[in-house]
Amino acid sequence: MSKIYADCNATTPLLKNVKDYLINSRLNGPFANPNSLHYLGNQLSQGIENCRKHLGKLLSIDDQKIVFNSGSSESIATAFWMTIGQVILNKSKKTHLVCSTIEHAAVIENALYWKKKGATIHWINVSSDGVVDLEQLKQIFKLHSAEISLVAIMAANNETGVIQPYEQIAKLCKENHIPYLCDTTQTIGKLDLAEELKEGVFLCVSGHKLGAPLGSGFLVLPFRDHYESLIKGGPQEQNYRAGTQNYLGIESMTVALDWHYQMIQAWNPLMQKKIQFENKILASITQAQIIGARSSRLANTSLISFKGIHSQGLQIELEARNIFVTTSAACSDNEPSTSKVLRSMGIQDDEGRSVIRISTGLELNLEHYDVIAESIISSFNHLEKIHFN
Ligand SMILES: Cc1ncc(COP(=O)(O)O)c(C=O)c1O
């Protein structure tokens, strides 16, 4: 049976368009350092500026706020460094941070790092449907708005696919003059960028979630202000990020994002097919539950629990059938416990240890959802027998 890859929230296969571009247009270069002053270097730096302009147009943002880098973990660490990091180093007063409990490790670990250096963190809880509590955020703003140097709340969760009220959060942050980092890693290319996010907000984009190579990405700065660069060295990226730019990564990511926005309507049939798939699982397996089912979710993501079996057993059974899924997020896949995101939603271990995440992309053959459903049902039936015998 041919391989079915359904782990796109972790990373995506290279898009066909990206492969064609690399093979047909870049196999023989130009190869040079984009910062070299000779003709070849100029060609590459011009290529990078063309990508910046194109991405700015695609997202309707000021292209001069785009800082190319290696991906979202770097963007997130940079946004923390530029805000709370500078506050702590300069011994200023705005030492408070606000984060939701369902953030990716890239956010949580930065918050905890700056906590060790003196920051106070306000954690925003989520409902059992996986949506952050806006009322709690408003209360924190009422009490502490003058002390907060960064709010970090994601646009959509990578495990559940639940979409967060980021437009309201951006509005609230702007009203209170508080910098907002919206982790848009899982929404760029899947949802149109909301008006509220087009300026005054830190955004992050990761090329490898969009069919471009690993190690490509960009940070969008809220303003064209002076920000202290995290990576020191040369004056690349208008002094916002030192280091020789990943030229092939930047061009590939631009090709990939362009393709995604041309194809944005294609998420609708994929969403329909995903709902059929989920309904088929629910109809065939009484223990199955779709996590976050009552919330708006990304078209490509299903997180399903199967009480009574262990997720890793199901993952291995599916892998034996050449279907590649994960148990929650790739980063926590080898932890046999309930993920922090699910615990935040009040999900107990008997359910939390029985989940698998199916996350697809626009190049998936929609009929593969039928194959995945059949395979899950027969794997579940097999595992359930082992468990209860
Ligand atoms: C929501 C979210 N934020 C941040 C990251 C980190 O992205 P990167 O792999 O580009 O560092 C990921 C990766 O899975 C993610 O899903």
Tab-separated table of C-alpha atoms and ligand atoms in Angstrom:
chain	number	residue	atom	x	y	z
A	1	MET	CA	0.000	0.000	0.000
A	2	SER	CA	1.347	3.464	-0.784
A	3	LYS	CA	2.354	5.687	2.110
A	4	ILE	CA	-0.237	8.087	3.570
A	5	TYR	CA	1.347	10.988	5.415
A	6	ALA	CA	-1.085	12.631	7.851
A	7	ASP	CA	1.261	14.522	10.178
A	8	CYS	CA	1.279	17.904	8.420
A	9	ASN	CA	0.992	19.953	11.625
A	10	ALA	CA	4.440	18.594	12.523
A	11	THR	CA	5.957	19.156	9.103
A	12	THR	CA	4.791	18.916	5.515
A	13	PRO	CA	6.299	17.086	2.545
A	14	LEU	CA	7.833	19.424	-0.058
A	15	LEU	CA	5.111	20.780	-2.337
A	16	LYS	CA	5.228	19.689	-5.953
A	17	ASN	CA	5.495	23.360	-6.956
A	18	VAL	CA	8.497	23.835	-4.682
A	19	LYS	CA	10.238	20.742	-6.106
A	20	ASP	CA	9.545	21.941	-9.657
A	21	TYR	CA	10.903	25.375	-8.839
A	22	LEU	CA	14.073	23.978	-7.222
A	23	ILE	CA	14.734	21.493	-10.036
A	24	ASN	CA	13.752	23.648	-12.996
A	25	SER	CA	14.950	27.064	-11.824
A	26	ARG	CA	17.636	26.601	-9.195
A	27	LEU	CA	19.478	23.357	-9.933
A	28	ASN	CA	22.401	25.296	-11.388
A	29	GLY	CA	22.315	28.296	-9.084
A	30	PRO	CA	22.958	31.181	-8.914
A	31	PHE	CA	25.023	30.251	-5.877
A	32	ALA	CA	26.592	33.096	-3.916
A	33	ASN	CA	26.361	34.918	-0.631
A	34	PRO	CA	23.499	37.429	-0.997
A	35	ASN	CA	25.609	39.948	0.950
A	36	SER	CA	28.546	39.861	-1.467
A	37	LEU	CA	28.815	42.931	-3.623
A	38	HIS	CA	29.553	41.118	-6.898
A	39	TYR	CA	26.971	40.520	-9.588
A	40	LEU	CA	25.963	37.039	-8.306
A	41	GLY	CA	25.550	38.281	-4.742
A	42	ASN	CA	23.417	41.148	-6.031
A	43	GLN	CA	21.243	38.749	-7.980
A	44	LEU	CA	20.515	36.826	-4.797
A	45	SER	CA	19.899	39.865	-2.602
A	46	GLN	CA	17.543	41.188	-5.286
A	47	GLY	CA	15.804	37.780	-5.250
A	48	ILE	CA	15.349	38.011	-1.470
A	49	GLU	CA	13.903	41.540	-1.746
A	50	ASN	CA	11.493	40.347	-4.437
A	51	CYS	CA	10.327	37.589	-2.068
A	52	ARG	CA	9.875	40.117	0.745
A	53	LYS	CA	7.718	42.301	-1.510
A	54	HIS	CA	5.717	39.336	-2.751
A	55	LEU	CA	5.042	38.008	0.758
A	56	GLY	CA	4.095	41.492	1.936
A	57	LYS	CA	1.552	41.709	-0.885
A	58	LEU	CA	0.198	38.189	-0.280
A	59	LEU	CA	-0.452	38.916	3.401
A	60	SER	CA	-1.290	42.636	2.916
A	61	ILE	CA	1.376	43.617	5.429
A	62	ASP	CA	4.253	46.112	5.324
A	63	ASP	CA	7.031	44.049	3.698
A	64	GLN	CA	9.674	46.041	5.592
A	65	LYS	CA	8.481	44.410	8.810
A	66	ILE	CA	9.326	40.922	7.492
A	67	VAL	CA	12.491	39.431	9.049
A	68	PHE	CA	13.595	36.199	7.377
A	69	ASN	CA	14.868	33.534	9.767
A	70	SER	CA	14.855	29.781	10.418
A	71	GLY	CA	11.207	29.324	11.487
A	72	SER	CA	8.749	29.857	14.304
A	73	SER	CA	10.859	28.785	17.279
A	74	GLU	CA	13.358	31.481	16.333
A	75	SER	CA	10.603	34.062	15.717
A	76	ILE	CA	9.063	33.359	19.099
A	77	ALA	CA	12.381	33.497	20.989
A	78	THR	CA	13.119	36.764	19.158
A	79	ALA	CA	9.780	38.353	20.076
A	80	PHE	CA	10.373	37.452	23.740
A	81	TRP	CA	13.934	38.798	23.529
A	82	MET	CA	12.777	42.061	21.943
A	83	THR	CA	10.124	42.676	24.617
A	84	ILE	CA	10.392	41.035	28.043
A	85	GLY	CA	14.094	40.275	27.451
A	86	GLN	CA	14.932	43.966	27.069
A	87	VAL	CA	12.704	44.896	30.006
A	88	ILE	CA	14.522	42.470	32.285
A	89	LEU	CA	17.998	43.371	31.010
A	90	ASN	CA	17.300	47.100	31.355
A	91	LYS	CA	15.672	46.621	34.760
A	92	SER	CA	12.454	48.301	33.605
A	93	LYS	CA	9.125	47.807	35.301
A	94	LYS	CA	6.967	45.963	32.750
A	95	THR	CA	8.021	42.524	33.938
A	96	HIS	CA	4.669	40.777	33.428
A	97	LEU	CA	3.923	38.280	30.660
A	98	VAL	CA	0.600	36.778	29.585
A	99	CYS	CA	0.484	33.339	27.937
A	100	SER	CA	-2.215	30.764	27.401
A	101	THR	CA	-1.791	27.299	28.872
A	102	ILE	CA	-2.077	25.687	25.412
A	103	GLU	CA	0.856	27.434	23.740
A	104	HIS	CA	3.462	25.466	21.844
A	105	ALA	CA	6.629	24.596	23.790
A	106	ALA	CA	8.404	27.346	21.842
A	107	VAL	CA	6.299	29.902	23.737
A	108	ILE	CA	6.003	28.121	27.088
A	109	GLU	CA	9.744	27.515	27.414
A	110	ASN	CA	10.612	31.140	26.567
A	111	ALA	CA	8.082	32.359	29.120
A	112	LEU	CA	9.550	30.024	31.760
A	113	TYR	CA	13.082	31.120	30.859
A	114	TRP	CA	12.223	34.792	31.429
A	115	LYS	CA	10.331	33.858	34.596
A	116	LYS	CA	13.620	32.500	35.966
A	117	LYS	CA	15.154	35.894	35.145
A	118	GLY	CA	12.447	37.781	37.043
A	119	ALA	CA	9.265	37.905	34.916
A	120	THR	CA	5.811	37.213	36.355
A	121	ILE	CA	3.597	35.054	34.136
A	122	HIS	CA	-0.198	35.225	34.008
A	123	TRP	CA	-1.499	31.985	32.530
A	124	ILE	CA	-4.767	32.207	30.588
A	125	ASN	CA	-6.884	29.070	30.913
A	126	VAL	CA	-8.915	27.398	28.196
A	127	SER	CA	-12.431	25.979	28.245
A	128	SER	CA	-13.112	22.251	27.860
A	129	ASP	CA	-13.568	23.097	24.154
A	130	GLY	CA	-9.974	24.329	23.962
A	131	VAL	CA	-10.688	28.070	23.608
A	132	VAL	CA	-8.816	30.673	25.666
A	133	ASP	CA	-10.769	32.583	28.300
A	134	LEU	CA	-11.134	36.160	27.042
A	135	GLU	CA	-12.797	37.305	30.261
A	136	GLN	CA	-9.751	36.217	32.257
A	137	LEU	CA	-7.539	38.160	29.831
A	138	LYS	CA	-9.694	41.278	30.288
A	139	GLN	CA	-9.451	40.943	34.083
A	140	ILE	CA	-5.667	40.680	33.916
A	141	PHE	CA	-5.537	43.752	31.670
A	142	LYS	CA	-7.704	45.652	34.176
A	143	LEU	CA	-5.286	44.914	37.009
A	144	HIS	CA	-1.896	44.848	35.283
A	145	SER	CA	-1.967	46.474	31.844
A	146	ALA	CA	0.773	48.969	32.766
A	147	GLU	CA	3.117	46.131	33.782
A	148	ILE	CA	2.719	43.745	30.824
A	149	SER	CA	5.431	43.644	28.179
A	150	LEU	CA	4.064	40.782	26.038
A	151	VAL	CA	0.911	38.735	25.468
A	152	ALA	CA	1.547	35.430	23.672
A	153	ILE	CA	-1.608	33.623	22.568
A	154	MET	CA	-1.649	31.427	19.490
A	155	ALA	CA	-3.946	31.720	16.462
A	156	ALA	CA	-4.768	28.003	16.308
A	157	ASN	CA	-3.588	25.113	18.406
A	158	ASN	CA	-1.292	22.607	16.727
A	159	GLU	CA	-2.738	19.581	18.596
A	160	THR	CA	-6.484	20.215	18.515
A	161	GLY	CA	-6.673	22.617	15.559
A	162	VAL	CA	-8.967	24.832	17.693
A	163	ILE	CA	-8.966	28.407	16.390
A	164	GLN	CA	-8.544	31.056	19.079
A	165	PRO	CA	-10.257	34.475	19.293
A	166	TYR	CA	-7.109	36.199	18.048
A	167	GLU	CA	-8.889	39.168	16.467
A	168	GLN	CA	-10.432	40.156	19.789
A	169	ILE	CA	-7.107	39.543	21.561
A	170	ALA	CA	-5.263	41.750	19.052
A	171	LYS	CA	-7.875	44.476	19.504
A	172	LEU	CA	-7.683	44.303	23.308
A	173	CYS	CA	-3.883	44.412	23.229
A	174	LYS	CA	-3.907	47.436	20.916
A	175	GLU	CA	-6.440	49.249	23.119
A	176	ASN	CA	-4.159	48.624	26.099
A	177	HIS	CA	-0.918	49.379	24.182
A	178	ILE	CA	0.484	45.939	24.956
A	179	PRO	CA	2.642	44.053	22.403
A	180	TYR	CA	0.919	40.912	21.112
A	181	LEU	CA	2.713	37.835	19.762
A	182	CYS	CA	0.199	35.794	17.807
A	183	ASP	CA	1.718	32.399	16.981
A	184	THR	CA	0.330	32.027	13.465
A	185	THR	CA	2.454	28.961	12.614
A	186	GLN	CA	-0.591	26.753	12.011
A	187	THR	CA	-2.895	29.311	10.366
A	188	ILE	CA	-0.760	30.999	7.698
A	189	GLY	CA	-1.727	29.523	4.328
A	190	LYS	CA	-4.842	27.937	5.823
A	191	LEU	CA	-6.825	31.045	6.799
A	192	ASP	CA	-6.798	34.538	5.325
A	193	LEU	CA	-4.851	36.870	7.569
A	194	ALA	CA	-7.345	38.832	9.699
A	195	GLU	CA	-7.315	42.641	9.403
A	196	GLU	CA	-6.448	42.993	13.100
A	197	LEU	CA	-3.249	40.986	12.568
A	198	LYS	CA	-2.013	42.973	9.583
A	199	GLU	CA	-0.241	45.542	11.696
A	200	GLY	CA	0.918	46.145	15.238
A	201	VAL	CA	1.291	42.416	16.045
A	202	PHE	CA	4.256	39.990	16.100
A	203	LEU	CA	3.458	37.085	13.718
A	204	CYS	CA	5.461	33.993	12.860
A	205	VAL	CA	5.603	31.827	9.770
A	206	SER	CA	7.329	28.482	9.376
A	207	GLY	CA	8.155	27.354	5.824
A	208	HIS	CA	8.187	23.655	6.684
A	209	LYS	CA	4.515	23.755	7.705
A	210	LEU	CA	3.667	24.952	4.182
A	211	GLY	CA	5.563	22.572	1.912
A	212	ALA	CA	8.848	24.521	1.870
A	213	PRO	CA	12.131	23.135	3.248
A	214	LEU	CA	12.903	22.966	6.973
A	215	GLY	CA	14.833	25.943	8.297
A	216	SER	CA	12.911	28.647	6.445
A	217	GLY	CA	10.557	31.124	8.045
A	218	PHE	CA	9.946	34.700	9.019
A	219	LEU	CA	8.946	36.952	11.855
A	220	VAL	CA	6.652	39.909	11.225
A	221	LEU	CA	7.472	42.836	13.487
A	222	PRO	CA	4.610	44.925	14.878
A	223	PHE	CA	6.291	48.217	13.986
A	224	ARG	CA	9.329	49.409	12.052
A	225	ASP	CA	10.959	50.463	15.333
A	226	HIS	CA	14.354	49.800	16.752
A	227	TYR	CA	14.353	46.293	18.216
A	228	GLU	CA	17.384	44.613	19.760
A	229	SER	CA	18.367	41.727	17.511
A	230	LEU	CA	18.640	38.311	19.163
A	231	ILE	CA	21.311	36.982	16.805
A	232	LYS	CA	24.308	39.312	16.700
A	233	GLY	CA	26.680	39.617	13.791
A	234	GLY	CA	26.306	41.200	10.369
A	235	PRO	CA	23.750	43.856	9.418
A	236	GLN	CA	21.467	41.487	7.481
A	237	GLU	CA	17.699	41.891	7.640
A	238	GLN	CA	17.994	45.610	8.430
A	239	ASN	CA	19.951	44.729	11.597
A	240	TYR	CA	17.044	42.725	12.964
A	241	ARG	CA	18.695	39.308	12.419
A	242	ALA	CA	22.334	38.631	11.661
A	243	GLY	CA	23.430	35.676	9.531
A	244	THR	CA	23.651	34.794	5.854
A	245	GLN	CA	20.119	34.484	4.578
A	246	ASN	CA	18.722	31.087	3.575
A	247	TYR	CA	18.172	32.134	-0.024
A	248	LEU	CA	16.782	28.835	-1.357
A	249	GLY	CA	14.589	28.499	1.738
A	250	ILE	CA	13.228	32.035	1.327
A	251	GLU	CA	12.411	31.543	-2.363
A	252	SER	CA	10.893	28.090	-1.762
A	253	MET	CA	8.760	29.452	1.088
A	254	THR	CA	7.544	32.279	-1.152
A	255	VAL	CA	6.574	29.752	-3.861
A	256	ALA	CA	4.823	27.625	-1.210
A	257	LEU	CA	2.906	30.472	0.408
A	258	ASP	CA	1.899	31.868	-2.972
A	259	TRP	CA	0.520	28.449	-3.952
A	260	HIS	CA	-1.368	28.116	-0.661
A	261	TYR	CA	-3.083	31.477	-1.111
A	262	GLN	CA	-4.010	30.629	-4.711
A	263	MET	CA	-5.483	27.360	-3.418
A	264	ILE	CA	-7.067	28.715	-0.234
A	265	GLN	CA	-10.592	27.704	-1.333
A	266	ALA	CA	-9.438	24.079	-1.581
A	267	TRP	CA	-9.511	23.838	2.227
A	268	ASN	CA	-13.344	23.842	1.991
A	269	PRO	CA	-13.742	20.426	0.295
A	270	LEU	CA	-10.965	19.095	2.517
A	271	MET	CA	-12.901	20.284	5.573
A	272	GLN	CA	-16.080	18.570	4.263
A	273	LYS	CA	-14.198	15.337	3.740
A	274	LYS	CA	-12.627	15.579	7.198
A	275	ILE	CA	-16.070	15.951	8.782
A	276	GLN	CA	-17.318	12.869	6.877
A	277	PHE	CA	-14.224	11.016	8.077
A	278	GLU	CA	-14.803	12.031	11.700
A	279	ASN	CA	-18.481	11.077	11.488
A	280	LYS	CA	-17.558	7.665	10.119
A	281	ILE	CA	-15.198	7.070	13.051
A	282	LEU	CA	-17.827	8.223	15.563
A	283	ALA	CA	-20.466	5.970	14.002
A	284	SER	CA	-18.177	2.919	14.082
A	285	ILE	CA	-16.413	3.303	17.437
A	286	THR	CA	-18.623	4.215	20.372
A	287	GLN	CA	-15.680	5.271	22.593
A	288	ALA	CA	-14.350	7.729	20.001
A	289	GLN	CA	-14.518	11.462	20.775
A	290	ILE	CA	-13.407	14.362	18.616
A	291	ILE	CA	-11.434	16.736	20.853
A	292	GLY	CA	-12.579	20.342	20.454
A	293	ALA	CA	-15.556	19.248	18.321
A	294	ARG	CA	-17.748	22.161	19.403
A	295	SER	CA	-15.165	24.795	18.471
A	296	SER	CA	-14.087	26.237	15.126
A	297	ARG	CA	-11.174	24.119	14.032
A	298	LEU	CA	-8.614	24.139	11.248
A	299	ALA	CA	-9.834	22.292	8.164
A	300	ASN	CA	-6.928	19.850	8.242
A	301	THR	CA	-6.802	18.725	11.888
A	302	SER	CA	-8.607	15.949	13.782
A	303	LEU	CA	-7.596	14.966	17.291
A	304	ILE	CA	-9.551	11.866	18.263
A	305	SER	CA	-9.570	9.939	21.534
A	306	PHE	CA	-10.284	6.201	21.788
A	307	LYS	CA	-10.815	5.458	25.477
A	308	GLY	CA	-9.675	1.971	26.424
A	309	ILE	CA	-6.668	1.751	24.133
A	310	HIS	CA	-3.251	3.408	24.221
A	311	SER	CA	-2.501	5.948	21.492
A	312	GLN	CA	0.957	4.580	20.799
A	313	GLY	CA	-0.545	1.135	20.098
A	314	LEU	CA	-2.881	2.692	17.558
A	315	GLN	CA	-0.094	4.764	16.049
A	316	ILE	CA	2.050	1.630	15.591
A	317	GLU	CA	-0.881	-0.312	14.090
A	318	LEU	CA	-1.452	2.500	11.601
A	319	GLU	CA	2.223	2.710	10.783
A	320	ALA	CA	2.175	-1.011	9.966
A	321	ARG	CA	-0.448	-0.049	7.366
A	322	ASN	CA	1.810	2.725	6.034
A	323	ILE	CA	-0.249	5.523	7.599
A	324	PHE	CA	1.744	8.131	9.503
A	325	VAL	CA	-0.024	10.062	12.270
A	326	THR	CA	1.070	11.271	15.670
A	327	THR	CA	-0.268	10.981	19.187
A	328	SER	CA	-0.573	14.720	19.914
A	329	ALA	CA	2.263	17.014	18.845
A	330	ALA	CA	5.511	15.811	17.309
A	331	CYS	CA	7.515	17.417	20.143
A	332	SER	CA	5.646	15.449	22.831
A	333	ASP	CA	5.114	12.264	20.817
A	334	ASN	CA	7.518	10.198	22.867
A	335	GLU	CA	5.959	11.196	26.188
A	336	PRO	CA	3.449	8.500	27.134
A	337	SER	CA	1.424	10.930	29.290
A	338	THR	CA	-1.497	13.220	28.533
A	339	SER	CA	-0.298	16.356	26.752
A	340	LYS	CA	-0.320	19.713	28.571
A	341	VAL	CA	-2.837	21.027	26.049
A	342	LEU	CA	-5.312	18.238	26.808
A	343	ARG	CA	-4.742	18.562	30.550
A	344	SER	CA	-5.527	22.276	30.244
A	345	MET	CA	-8.838	21.289	28.662
A	346	GLY	CA	-9.612	19.121	31.717
A	347	ILE	CA	-9.062	15.826	29.875
A	348	GLN	CA	-8.075	12.962	32.186
A	349	ASP	CA	-5.368	10.369	31.495
A	350	ASP	CA	-7.776	7.569	30.483
A	351	GLU	CA	-8.824	9.724	27.536
A	352	GLY	CA	-5.675	11.830	27.133
A	353	ARG	CA	-3.445	8.800	26.586
A	354	SER	CA	-5.690	7.436	23.887
A	355	VAL	CA	-5.536	10.232	21.300
A	356	ILE	CA	-4.192	10.362	17.796
A	357	ARG	CA	-3.850	13.447	15.622
A	358	ILE	CA	-4.554	13.280	11.904
A	359	SER	CA	-3.326	16.430	10.173
A	360	THR	CA	-3.414	16.675	6.407
A	361	GLY	CA	-2.410	19.081	3.658
A	362	LEU	CA	-3.806	20.334	0.370
A	363	GLU	CA	-1.855	17.777	-1.668
A	364	LEU	CA	-3.573	14.860	0.091
A	365	ASN	CA	-5.775	12.746	-2.134
A	366	LEU	CA	-9.142	13.183	-0.362
A	367	GLU	CA	-9.906	9.467	-0.804
A	368	HIS	CA	-7.053	8.800	1.588
A	369	TYR	CA	-9.372	9.909	4.387
A	370	ASP	CA	-11.483	6.788	3.609
A	371	VAL	CA	-8.402	4.572	3.850
A	372	ILE	CA	-7.389	6.195	7.154
A	373	ALA	CA	-10.907	5.713	8.570
A	374	GLU	CA	-11.017	2.015	7.586
A	375	SER	CA	-7.555	1.468	9.014
A	376	ILE	CA	-8.384	3.207	12.302
A	377	ILE	CA	-11.555	1.148	12.688
A	378	SER	CA	-9.866	-2.191	12.042
A	379	SER	CA	-6.803	-1.267	14.148
A	380	PHE	CA	-9.063	-0.197	17.008
A	381	ASN	CA	-11.034	-3.462	16.828
A	382	HIS	CA	-7.783	-5.418	16.909
A	383	LEU	CA	-6.322	-3.458	19.836
A	384	GLU	CA	-9.536	-3.598	21.814
A	385	LYS	CA	-9.508	-7.405	21.598
A	386	ILE	CA	-5.916	-7.522	22.881
A	387	HIS	CA	-6.820	-5.183	25.728
A	388	PHE	CA	-9.876	-7.011	26.972
A	389	ASN	CA	-8.790	-10.656	26.457
B	1	LIG	C1	1.952	26.363	16.945
B	1	LIG	C2	3.417	26.160	16.715
B	1	LIG	N1	4.274	27.111	17.099
B	1	LIG	C3	5.598	26.994	16.902
B	1	LIG	C4	6.138	25.881	16.318
B	1	LIG	C5	7.634	25.784	16.108
B	1	LIG	O1	7.877	25.919	14.734
B	1	LIG	P1	9.304	25.605	14.056
B	1	LIG	O2	9.331	24.137	13.845
B	1	LIG	O3	9.249	26.378	12.762
B	1	LIG	O4	10.353	26.091	14.946
B	1	LIG	C6	5.287	24.845	15.916
B	1	LIG	C7	5.822	23.597	15.330
B	1	LIG	O5	5.227	22.547	15.432
B	1	LIG	C8	3.884	25.001	16.102
B	1	LIG	O6	3.014	24.056	15.729
